[in-house]
Coordinates of C-alpha atoms in Angstrom, one line a residue:
Chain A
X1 CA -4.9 -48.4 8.8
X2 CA -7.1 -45.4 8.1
X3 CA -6.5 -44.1 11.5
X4 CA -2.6 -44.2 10.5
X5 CA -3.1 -42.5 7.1
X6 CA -5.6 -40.0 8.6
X7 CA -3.0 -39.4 11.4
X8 CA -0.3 -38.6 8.1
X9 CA -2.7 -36.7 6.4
X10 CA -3.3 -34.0 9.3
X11 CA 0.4 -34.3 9.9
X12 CA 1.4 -33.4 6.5
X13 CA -1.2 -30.4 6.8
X14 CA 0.1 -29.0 10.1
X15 CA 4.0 -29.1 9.3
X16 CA 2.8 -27.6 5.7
X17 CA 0.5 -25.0 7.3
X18 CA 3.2 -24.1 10.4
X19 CA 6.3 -23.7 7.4
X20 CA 3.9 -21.4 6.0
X21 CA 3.2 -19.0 8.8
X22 CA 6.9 -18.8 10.2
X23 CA 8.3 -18.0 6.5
X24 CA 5.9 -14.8 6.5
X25 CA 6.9 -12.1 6.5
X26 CA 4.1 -10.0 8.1
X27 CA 2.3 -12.6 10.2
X28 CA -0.7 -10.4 10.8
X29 CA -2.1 -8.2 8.5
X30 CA -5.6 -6.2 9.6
X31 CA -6.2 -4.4 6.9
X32 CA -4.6 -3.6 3.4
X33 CA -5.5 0.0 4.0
X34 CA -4.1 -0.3 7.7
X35 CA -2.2 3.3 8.9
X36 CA 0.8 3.2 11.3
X37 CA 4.2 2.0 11.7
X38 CA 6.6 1.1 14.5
X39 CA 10.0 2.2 14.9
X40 CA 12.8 1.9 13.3
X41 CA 10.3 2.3 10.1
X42 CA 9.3 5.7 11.3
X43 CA 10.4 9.1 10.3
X44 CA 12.8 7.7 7.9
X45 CA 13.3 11.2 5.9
X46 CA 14.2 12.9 8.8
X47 CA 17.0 10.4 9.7
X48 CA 18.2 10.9 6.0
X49 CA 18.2 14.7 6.5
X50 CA 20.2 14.4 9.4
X51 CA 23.3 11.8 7.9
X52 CA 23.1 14.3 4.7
X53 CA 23.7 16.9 7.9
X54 CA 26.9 15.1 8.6
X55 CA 27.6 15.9 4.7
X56 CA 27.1 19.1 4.8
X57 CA 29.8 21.9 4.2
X58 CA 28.8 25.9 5.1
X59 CA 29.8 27.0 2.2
X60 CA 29.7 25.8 -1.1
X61 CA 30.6 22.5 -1.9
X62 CA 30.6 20.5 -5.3
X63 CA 28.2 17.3 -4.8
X64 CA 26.2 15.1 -7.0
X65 CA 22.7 13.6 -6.1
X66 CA 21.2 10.3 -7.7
X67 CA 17.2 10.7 -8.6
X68 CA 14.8 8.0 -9.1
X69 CA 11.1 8.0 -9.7
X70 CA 7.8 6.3 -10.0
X71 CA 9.0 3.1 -8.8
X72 CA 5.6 1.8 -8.4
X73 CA 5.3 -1.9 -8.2
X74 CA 8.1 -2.2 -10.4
X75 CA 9.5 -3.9 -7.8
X76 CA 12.3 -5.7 -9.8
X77 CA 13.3 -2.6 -12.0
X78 CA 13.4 -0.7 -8.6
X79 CA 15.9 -3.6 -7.3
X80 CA 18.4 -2.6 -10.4
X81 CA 17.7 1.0 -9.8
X82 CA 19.5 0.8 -5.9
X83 CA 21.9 -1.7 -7.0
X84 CA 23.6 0.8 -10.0
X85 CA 23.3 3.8 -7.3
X86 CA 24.9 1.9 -4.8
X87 CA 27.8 1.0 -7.2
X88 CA 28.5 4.8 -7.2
X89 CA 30.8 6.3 -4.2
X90 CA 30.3 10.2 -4.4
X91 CA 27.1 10.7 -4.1
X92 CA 25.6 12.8 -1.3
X93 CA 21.7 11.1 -1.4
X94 CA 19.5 10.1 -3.4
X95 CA 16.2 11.6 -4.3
X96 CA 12.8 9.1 -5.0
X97 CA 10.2 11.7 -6.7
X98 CA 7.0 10.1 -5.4
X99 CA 5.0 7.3 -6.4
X100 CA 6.4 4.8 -4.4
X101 CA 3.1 2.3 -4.5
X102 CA 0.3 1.6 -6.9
X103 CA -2.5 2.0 -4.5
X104 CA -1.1 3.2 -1.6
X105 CA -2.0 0.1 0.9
X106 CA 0.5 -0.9 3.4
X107 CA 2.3 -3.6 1.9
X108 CA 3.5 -2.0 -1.0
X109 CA 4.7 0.8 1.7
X110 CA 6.7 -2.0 3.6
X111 CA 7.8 -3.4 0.3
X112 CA 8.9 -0.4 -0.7
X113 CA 10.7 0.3 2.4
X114 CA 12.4 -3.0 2.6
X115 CA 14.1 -2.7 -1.0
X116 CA 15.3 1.0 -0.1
X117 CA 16.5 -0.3 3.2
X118 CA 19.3 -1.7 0.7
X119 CA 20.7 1.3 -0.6
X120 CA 23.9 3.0 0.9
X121 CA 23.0 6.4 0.7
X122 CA 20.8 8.2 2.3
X123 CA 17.6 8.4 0.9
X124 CA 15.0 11.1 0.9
X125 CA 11.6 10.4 -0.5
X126 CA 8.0 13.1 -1.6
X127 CA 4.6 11.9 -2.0
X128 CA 3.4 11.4 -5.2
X129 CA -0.5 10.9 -6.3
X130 CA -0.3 7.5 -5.9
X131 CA 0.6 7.5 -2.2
X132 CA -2.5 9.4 -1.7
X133 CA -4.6 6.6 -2.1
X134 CA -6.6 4.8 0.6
X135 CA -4.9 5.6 3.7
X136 CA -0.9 5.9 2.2
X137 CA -1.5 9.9 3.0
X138 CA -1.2 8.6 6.6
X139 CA 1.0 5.9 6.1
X140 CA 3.6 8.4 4.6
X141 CA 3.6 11.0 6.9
X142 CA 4.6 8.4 9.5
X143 CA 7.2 6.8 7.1
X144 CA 8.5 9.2 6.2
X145 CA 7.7 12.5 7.7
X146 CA 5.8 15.9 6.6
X147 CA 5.1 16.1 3.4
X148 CA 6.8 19.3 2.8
X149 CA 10.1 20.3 4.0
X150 CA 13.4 22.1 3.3
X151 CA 17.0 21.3 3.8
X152 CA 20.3 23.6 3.2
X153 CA 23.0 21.5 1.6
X154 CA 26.1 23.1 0.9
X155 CA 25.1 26.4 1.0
X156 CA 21.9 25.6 -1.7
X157 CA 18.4 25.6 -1.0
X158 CA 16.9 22.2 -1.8
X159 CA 12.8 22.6 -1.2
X160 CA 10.8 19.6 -1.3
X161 CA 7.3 19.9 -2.5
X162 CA 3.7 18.1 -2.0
X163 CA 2.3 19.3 -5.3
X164 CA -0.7 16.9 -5.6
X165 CA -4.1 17.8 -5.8
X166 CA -6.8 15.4 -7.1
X167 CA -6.1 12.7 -4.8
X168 CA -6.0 15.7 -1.8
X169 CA -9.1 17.1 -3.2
X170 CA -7.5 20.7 -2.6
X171 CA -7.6 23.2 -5.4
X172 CA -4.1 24.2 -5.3
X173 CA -0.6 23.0 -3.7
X174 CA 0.4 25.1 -0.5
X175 CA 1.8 27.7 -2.9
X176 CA 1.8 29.9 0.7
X177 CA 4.1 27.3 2.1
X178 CA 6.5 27.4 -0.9
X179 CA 6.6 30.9 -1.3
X180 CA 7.7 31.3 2.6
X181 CA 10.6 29.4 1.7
X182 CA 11.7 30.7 -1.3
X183 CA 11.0 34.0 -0.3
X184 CA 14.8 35.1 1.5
X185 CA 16.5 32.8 -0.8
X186 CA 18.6 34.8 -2.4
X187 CA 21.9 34.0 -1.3
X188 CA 22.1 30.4 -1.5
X189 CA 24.4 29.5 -4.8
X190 CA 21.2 27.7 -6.0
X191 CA 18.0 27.0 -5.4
X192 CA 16.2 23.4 -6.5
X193 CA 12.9 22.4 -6.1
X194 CA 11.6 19.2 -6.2
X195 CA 8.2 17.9 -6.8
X196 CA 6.1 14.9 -8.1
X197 CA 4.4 16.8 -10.4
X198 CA 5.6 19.3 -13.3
X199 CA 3.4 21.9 -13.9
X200 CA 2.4 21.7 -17.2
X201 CA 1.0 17.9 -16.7
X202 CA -2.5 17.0 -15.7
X203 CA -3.5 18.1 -12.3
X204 CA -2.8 21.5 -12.9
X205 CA -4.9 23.4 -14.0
X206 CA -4.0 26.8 -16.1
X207 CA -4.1 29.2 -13.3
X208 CA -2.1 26.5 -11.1
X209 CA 0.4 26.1 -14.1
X210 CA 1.0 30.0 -14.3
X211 CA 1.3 30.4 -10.5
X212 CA 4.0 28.0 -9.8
X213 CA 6.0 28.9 -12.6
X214 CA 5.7 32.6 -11.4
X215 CA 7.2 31.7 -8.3
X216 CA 10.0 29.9 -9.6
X217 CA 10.8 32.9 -11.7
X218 CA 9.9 35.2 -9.4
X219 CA 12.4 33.5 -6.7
X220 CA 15.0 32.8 -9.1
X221 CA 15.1 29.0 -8.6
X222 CA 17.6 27.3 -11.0
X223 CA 16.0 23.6 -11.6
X224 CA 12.7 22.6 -11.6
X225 CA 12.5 18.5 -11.0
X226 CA 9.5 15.7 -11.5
X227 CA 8.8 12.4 -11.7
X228 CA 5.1 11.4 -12.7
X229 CA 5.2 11.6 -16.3
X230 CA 7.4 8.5 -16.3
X231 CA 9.5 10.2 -19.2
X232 CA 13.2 11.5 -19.6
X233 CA 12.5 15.6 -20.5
X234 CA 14.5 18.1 -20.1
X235 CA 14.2 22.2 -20.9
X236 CA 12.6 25.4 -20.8
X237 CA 9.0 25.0 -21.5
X238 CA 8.3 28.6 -20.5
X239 CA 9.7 31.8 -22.0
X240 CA 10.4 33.2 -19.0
X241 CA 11.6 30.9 -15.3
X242 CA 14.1 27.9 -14.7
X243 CA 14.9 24.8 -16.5
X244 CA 12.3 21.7 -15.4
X245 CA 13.5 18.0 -15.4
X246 CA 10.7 15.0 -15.8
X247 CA 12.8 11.7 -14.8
X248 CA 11.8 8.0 -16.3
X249 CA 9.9 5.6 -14.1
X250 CA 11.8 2.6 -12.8
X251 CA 11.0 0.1 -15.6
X252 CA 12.5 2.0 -18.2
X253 CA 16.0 0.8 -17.3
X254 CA 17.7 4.4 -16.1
X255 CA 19.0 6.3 -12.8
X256 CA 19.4 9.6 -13.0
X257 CA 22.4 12.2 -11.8
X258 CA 22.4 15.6 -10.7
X259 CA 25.7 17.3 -10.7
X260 CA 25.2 20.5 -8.5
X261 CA 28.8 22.3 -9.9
X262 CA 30.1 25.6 -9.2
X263 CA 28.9 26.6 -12.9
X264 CA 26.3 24.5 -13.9
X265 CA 23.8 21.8 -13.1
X266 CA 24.0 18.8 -15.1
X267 CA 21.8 15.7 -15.5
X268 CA 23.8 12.6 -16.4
X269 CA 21.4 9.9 -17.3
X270 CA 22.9 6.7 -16.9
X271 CA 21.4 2.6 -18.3
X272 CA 21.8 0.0 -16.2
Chain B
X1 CA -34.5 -25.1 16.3
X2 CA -35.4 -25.7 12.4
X3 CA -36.1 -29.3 12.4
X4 CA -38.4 -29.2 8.8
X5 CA -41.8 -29.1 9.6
X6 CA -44.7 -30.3 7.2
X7 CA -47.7 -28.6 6.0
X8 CA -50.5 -29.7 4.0
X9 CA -52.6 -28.0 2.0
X10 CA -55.2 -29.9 0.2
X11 CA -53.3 -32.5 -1.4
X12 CA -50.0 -30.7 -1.4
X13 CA -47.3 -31.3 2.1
X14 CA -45.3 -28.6 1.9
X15 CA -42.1 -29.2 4.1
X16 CA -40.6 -26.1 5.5
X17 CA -37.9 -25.0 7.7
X18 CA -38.8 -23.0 10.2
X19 CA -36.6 -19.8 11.5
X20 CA -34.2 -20.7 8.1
X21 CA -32.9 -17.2 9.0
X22 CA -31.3 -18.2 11.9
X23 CA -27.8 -18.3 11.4
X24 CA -26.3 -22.2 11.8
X25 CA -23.0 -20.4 13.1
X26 CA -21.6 -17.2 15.0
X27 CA -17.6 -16.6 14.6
X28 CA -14.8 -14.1 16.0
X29 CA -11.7 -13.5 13.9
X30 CA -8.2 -11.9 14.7
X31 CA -6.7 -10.3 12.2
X32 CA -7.0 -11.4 8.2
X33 CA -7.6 -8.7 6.5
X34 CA -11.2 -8.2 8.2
X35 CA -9.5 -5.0 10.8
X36 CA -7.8 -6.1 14.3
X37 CA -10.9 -8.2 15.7
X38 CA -14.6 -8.9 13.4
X39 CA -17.7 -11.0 13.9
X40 CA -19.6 -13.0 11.7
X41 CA -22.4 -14.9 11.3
X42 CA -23.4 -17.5 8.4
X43 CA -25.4 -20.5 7.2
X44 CA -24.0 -24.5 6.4
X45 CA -25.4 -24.5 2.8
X46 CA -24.8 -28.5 1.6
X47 CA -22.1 -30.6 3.2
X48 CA -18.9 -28.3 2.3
X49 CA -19.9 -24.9 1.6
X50 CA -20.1 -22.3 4.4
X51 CA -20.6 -18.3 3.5
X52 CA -20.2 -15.9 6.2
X53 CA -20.3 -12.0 6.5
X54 CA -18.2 -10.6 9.2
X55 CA -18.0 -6.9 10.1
X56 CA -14.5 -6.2 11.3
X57 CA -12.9 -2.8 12.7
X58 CA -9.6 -1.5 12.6
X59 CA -8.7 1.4 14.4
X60 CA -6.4 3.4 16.9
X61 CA -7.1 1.6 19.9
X62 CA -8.1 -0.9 18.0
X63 CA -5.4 -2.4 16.2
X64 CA -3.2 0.5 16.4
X65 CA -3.6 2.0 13.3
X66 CA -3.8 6.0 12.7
X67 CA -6.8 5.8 10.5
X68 CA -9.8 4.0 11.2
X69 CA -10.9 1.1 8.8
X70 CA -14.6 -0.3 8.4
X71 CA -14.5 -3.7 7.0
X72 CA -17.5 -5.6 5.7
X73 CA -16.8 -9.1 4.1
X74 CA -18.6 -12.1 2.8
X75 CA -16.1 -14.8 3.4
X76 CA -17.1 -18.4 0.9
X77 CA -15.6 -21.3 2.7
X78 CA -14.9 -24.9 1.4
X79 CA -14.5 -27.6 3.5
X80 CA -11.5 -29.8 1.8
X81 CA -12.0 -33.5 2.5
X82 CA -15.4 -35.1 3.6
X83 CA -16.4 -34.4 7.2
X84 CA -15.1 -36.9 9.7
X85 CA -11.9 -37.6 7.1
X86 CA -8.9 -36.1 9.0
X87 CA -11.0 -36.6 12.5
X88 CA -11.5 -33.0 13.9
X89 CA -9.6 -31.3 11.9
X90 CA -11.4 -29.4 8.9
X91 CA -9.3 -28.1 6.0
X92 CA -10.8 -25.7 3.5
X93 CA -10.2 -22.6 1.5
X94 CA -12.3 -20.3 -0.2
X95 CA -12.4 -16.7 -1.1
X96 CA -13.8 -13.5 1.0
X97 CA -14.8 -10.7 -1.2
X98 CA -14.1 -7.6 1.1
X99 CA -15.6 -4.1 1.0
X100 CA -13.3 -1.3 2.9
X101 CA -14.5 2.0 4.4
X102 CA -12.1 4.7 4.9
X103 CA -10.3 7.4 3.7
X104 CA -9.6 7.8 -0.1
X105 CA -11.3 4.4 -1.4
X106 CA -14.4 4.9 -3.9
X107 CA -16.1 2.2 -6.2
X108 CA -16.5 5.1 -8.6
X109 CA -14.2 8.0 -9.2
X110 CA -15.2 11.5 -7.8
X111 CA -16.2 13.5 -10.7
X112 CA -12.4 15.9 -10.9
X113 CA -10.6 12.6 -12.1
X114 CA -10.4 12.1 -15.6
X115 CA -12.4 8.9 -16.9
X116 CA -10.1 5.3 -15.4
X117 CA -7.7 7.5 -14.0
X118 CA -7.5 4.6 -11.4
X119 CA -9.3 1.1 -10.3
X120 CA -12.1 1.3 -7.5
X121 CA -10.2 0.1 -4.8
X122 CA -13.1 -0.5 -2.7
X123 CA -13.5 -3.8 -3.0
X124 CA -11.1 -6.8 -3.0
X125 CA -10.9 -10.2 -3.2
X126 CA -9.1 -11.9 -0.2
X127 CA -7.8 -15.3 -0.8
X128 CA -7.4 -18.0 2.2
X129 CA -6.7 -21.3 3.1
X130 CA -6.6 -23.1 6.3
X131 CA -8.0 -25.4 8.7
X132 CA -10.5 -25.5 11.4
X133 CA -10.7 -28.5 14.8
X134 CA -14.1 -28.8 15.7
X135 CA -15.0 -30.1 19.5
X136 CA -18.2 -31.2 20.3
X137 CA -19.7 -29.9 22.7
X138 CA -22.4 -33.2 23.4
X139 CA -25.0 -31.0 24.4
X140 CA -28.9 -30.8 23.9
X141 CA -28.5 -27.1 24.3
X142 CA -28.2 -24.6 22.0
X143 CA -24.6 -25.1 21.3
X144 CA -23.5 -28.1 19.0
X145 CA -20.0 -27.5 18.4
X146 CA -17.2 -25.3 18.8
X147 CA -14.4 -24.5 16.3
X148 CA -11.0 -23.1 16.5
X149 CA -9.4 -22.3 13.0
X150 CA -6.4 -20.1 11.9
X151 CA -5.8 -19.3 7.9
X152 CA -3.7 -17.6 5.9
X153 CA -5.5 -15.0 3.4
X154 CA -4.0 -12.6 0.6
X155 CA -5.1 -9.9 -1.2
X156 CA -5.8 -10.1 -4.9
X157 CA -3.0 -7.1 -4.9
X158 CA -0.8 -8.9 -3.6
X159 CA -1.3 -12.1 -5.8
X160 CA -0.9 -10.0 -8.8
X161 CA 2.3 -8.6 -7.7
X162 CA 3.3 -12.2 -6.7
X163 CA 2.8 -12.8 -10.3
X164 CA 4.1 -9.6 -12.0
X165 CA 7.3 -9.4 -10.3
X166 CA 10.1 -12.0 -8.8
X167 CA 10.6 -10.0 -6.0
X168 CA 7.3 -10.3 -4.0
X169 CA 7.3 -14.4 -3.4
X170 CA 4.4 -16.4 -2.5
X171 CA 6.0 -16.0 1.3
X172 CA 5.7 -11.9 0.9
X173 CA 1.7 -12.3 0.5
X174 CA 0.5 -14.2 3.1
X175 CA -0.7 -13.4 6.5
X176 CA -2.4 -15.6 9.4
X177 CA -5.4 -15.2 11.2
X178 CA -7.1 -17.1 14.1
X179 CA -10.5 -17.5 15.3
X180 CA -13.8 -19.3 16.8
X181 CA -16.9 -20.5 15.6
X182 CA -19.4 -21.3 17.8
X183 CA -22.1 -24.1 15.2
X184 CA -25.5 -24.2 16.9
X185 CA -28.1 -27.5 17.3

C-alpha cells in the first residue's frame, strides 16, 4: 500500500514536471544577461529595409508610416499597439523608437520579438537607453543590426539615430556619423530623423542640445522624431531648426501616424 | 571523514566535528541561469535544507553567447517530503540568489546617472523547483551517493512580468536545467 501510493506520488510529479518542460518556451536559459541569437531572429532590420525596398518608388511617392515607442514591458498595451496598425492597409512600415525592454536581458528581447513577429508590416526598430543595459547593446546589434543606419524611401532621406549616452558612457552621440549623412542631402524632398532621444531631455547636456539642433538646422531636416519621454509633444522648441515630435509610450493607449505628403508632414494620433 | 570527535577539558567534553569545512557535496549544472555549465559545492544543514554556491560561465565557446557572463550563485534547496518518502526520488525547491558579472550591470549607479535612475541589476533572485534521484553508491569510500536532478528556475524578472501582464504566462518563465551531485561519506 505505501509502495502503491509512493509509486502515484512520484508519478504525479514526473507527468507534472515533464508537462512543464515541453510547454516552455525556452527550454534552456544560461543566463538572463545571455548575448546571441540564431537565425531567423537575426538581422531583423535589415530584412525590413529590404521589403520597404520592394516599396520603394525613385521619385517621390506619397506614403504614411505608423510609429510606436517605449513599449517596455508593457507587453499587453504593446499587443493593442500591433493589432490597430495591423488593421491599417497603406502603410509603408512602421517605426518602434527604442526602448523595447526594461532591462535589457534576453527574454524581454525574445518577448519583444515574438509579439512584433505579429505585425504585417515591416518593422524597423533603434536602440533606446533601456536596451543598453546588461548585455542588450549586444543583443541588439544582432537582432536587429547596427545601430545607426540610413535608408532612401521615395526619394526622402529617413536617418536613424543611436543618440544614447549615459548607458554608452560616451560624451556625445556620433554627431560625425550624422553629419556624413546629412551632409549631400539636399535634394531629397525631405529629410527625417529619428532618434530615442529629443534633445532637450535628460542625457543631453547643453552643448549636446545646441550641437544637434545645429545640425538639423544646418542640414535642413524637416522632422525631428522621439520616443523616451513617453509623452505626445509636438513643435518648435527652438527659434531657429525643424519641428520635433516626442511619441507616447505603449500604455497610454495611442499609435501614431506620419503622413509624408507632397506639402506637408502630418502626425495623426490615433486611440485604440 | 567528520565523525564528531570528543574533547575534554577538565570537566567540560566538548564534541566537535572535525574538517566541518569540508563540503558534504560537489555538483555540475547545465544551464539554469548559472551560464552554459557551473560547479558547486555545499553543506547538508539538518535533514531538508541544502545551500550551495556554484560558479557558472557563459561565454562564446561556451554557451554561444557574444558576451561573456560570470555567474556566482548561492542556490537554498529544500527537500519536499521526508527522505526515503517517494524512494529515490527527492523533490524540492528553493531559491538561488545570483550575482552576474558582465557588461553594463552595477549594484550602485556610476556617478553620471541621476539618483534611481534605474535598479541594480546585479543581483537576482532565481526561483526553482524540481527533483533529484539519488543512487547509492554502497561504498566505504569516499563517495556515498550520487544524484541526478533537473529543475526549472525563473528569474524574479520574469515572475514580475508574469504578474504584471497577461501576456507573459507562467509557461513564458520557466526554463530547465540538469545536473549531478556527487554526496560524500
Amino acid at each position: 500500500m505505501v509502495q502503491k501510493h509512493t509509486y502515484i506520488k512520484r508519478s504525479l510529479f514526473l507527468i507534472v514536471t515533464a508537462f512543464a518542460v515541453v510547454s516552455c518556451d525556452n527550454l534552456f536559459e544560461y543566463s538572463p544577461y545571455k548575448a546571441g541569437v540564431r537565425a531567423p531572429d537575426k538581422d531583423l532590420n535589415i530584412k525590413a529595409i529590404r521589403e520597404i525596398e520592394n516599396l520603394n518608388s525613385s521619385g517621390f511617392r506619397p506614403f504614411t508610416i505608423g510609429l510606436v515607442g517605449d513599449s517596455h514591458t508593457y507587453y499587453d498595451y504593446y499587443e493593442k499597439q500591433v493589432a490597430h496598425l495591423n488593421k491599417k492597409d497603406d502603410l509603408d512600415f512602421v517605426v518602434h523608437l527604442g526602448d523595447i525592454t526594461l532591462s535589457g536581458i534576453y527574454r524581454e528581447f525574445i518577448w519583444y520579438k515574438e509579439i512584433s513577429s505579429k505585425l504585417k508590416h515591416p518593422l524597423i526598430t533603434i536602440i533606446g537607453n533601456h536596451d543598453y543595459l546588461s548585455n542588450g547593446e549586444f543583443l541588439y546589434k544582432e537582432m536587429f543590426g547596427p545601430y545607426n543606419f540610413s535608408i532612401v524611401h521615395n526619394n526622402c532621406l529617413l536617418v536613424f539615430l543611436d543618440n544614447v549616452i549615459w548607458e554608452k558612457n560616451v560624451q556625445d552621440p556620433d554627431f560625425e556619423w550624422l553629419e556624413e549623412v546629412l551632409k549631400d542631402s539636399e535634394d531629397y524632398i525631405y529629410r527625417l530623423v529619428f532618434s530615442h532621444i529629443p534633445p532637450w531631455s535628460d542625457q543631453f547636456n547643453t552643448g549636446n542640445e545646441f550641437y544637434f539642433n545645429m545640425l538639423m538646422e544646418k542640414y535642413n531636416v524637416d522632422f525631428s522624431i522621439h520616443g523616451h519621454t513617453h509623452h505626445f509633444w509636438q513643435g518648435r522648441p527652438y527659434k531657429n531648426g525643424p519641428p520635433y515630435l516626442t511619441i507616447s509610450s505603449s500604455q497610454k493607449g495611442e499609435v501614431f501616424f506620419l503622413d509624408v505628403k507632397a506639402d506637408t508632414l502630418q502626425v495623426r494620433r490615433e486611440h485604440y | 571523514m567528520d565523525i564528531p570527535r570528543e574533547l575534554i577539558i577538565g570537566s567540560d567534553t566538548i564534541t566537535y566535528r572535525p574538517k566541518w569545512f569540508i563540503p558534504s557535496h560537489y555538483s555540475a549544472q547545465y544551464a539554469g541561469l548559472v551560464g552554459f555549465m557551473s560547479i558547486g559545492a555545499g553543506y547538508d544543514f539538518g535533514r531538508r535544507y541544502k545551500p550551495t554556491l556554484y560558479y557558472g560561465l557563459l561565454s562564446h565557446n561556451f554557451g554561444g553567447s557574444s558576451v561573456t557572463v560570470h555567474t556566482i550563485s548561492l542556490k537554498n534547496s529544500w527537500d519536499l517530503f521526508k527522505p526515503g518518502m517517494l524512494g529515490n526520488l527527492t523533490p524540492r525547491a528553493g531559491f538561488s540568489i545570483n550575482w552576474g558579472h558582465t557588461n553594463n550591470t552595477f549594484h550602485r549607479l556610476p556617478p553620471h546617472y541621476p539618483d534611481k535612475y534605474y535598479f541594480q541589476n546585479k543581483v537576482h533572485l532565481v526561483p526553482f523547483w524540481g527533483g533529484e534521484y539519488k543512487i547509492s553508491l554502497n561504498g566505504n569510500g569516499l563517495l556515498k551517493k550520487m544524484g541526478i536532478y533537473a529543475e526549472m528556475s525563473t528569474l524574479d524578472a520574469y515572475v514580475l512580468e508574469m504578474i504584471r501582464t497577461k501576456y507573459v504566462t507562467p509557461f513564458k518563465i520557466w526554463n530547465l536545467s540538469m545536473g549531478v551531485t556527487l554526496y560524500l561519506n
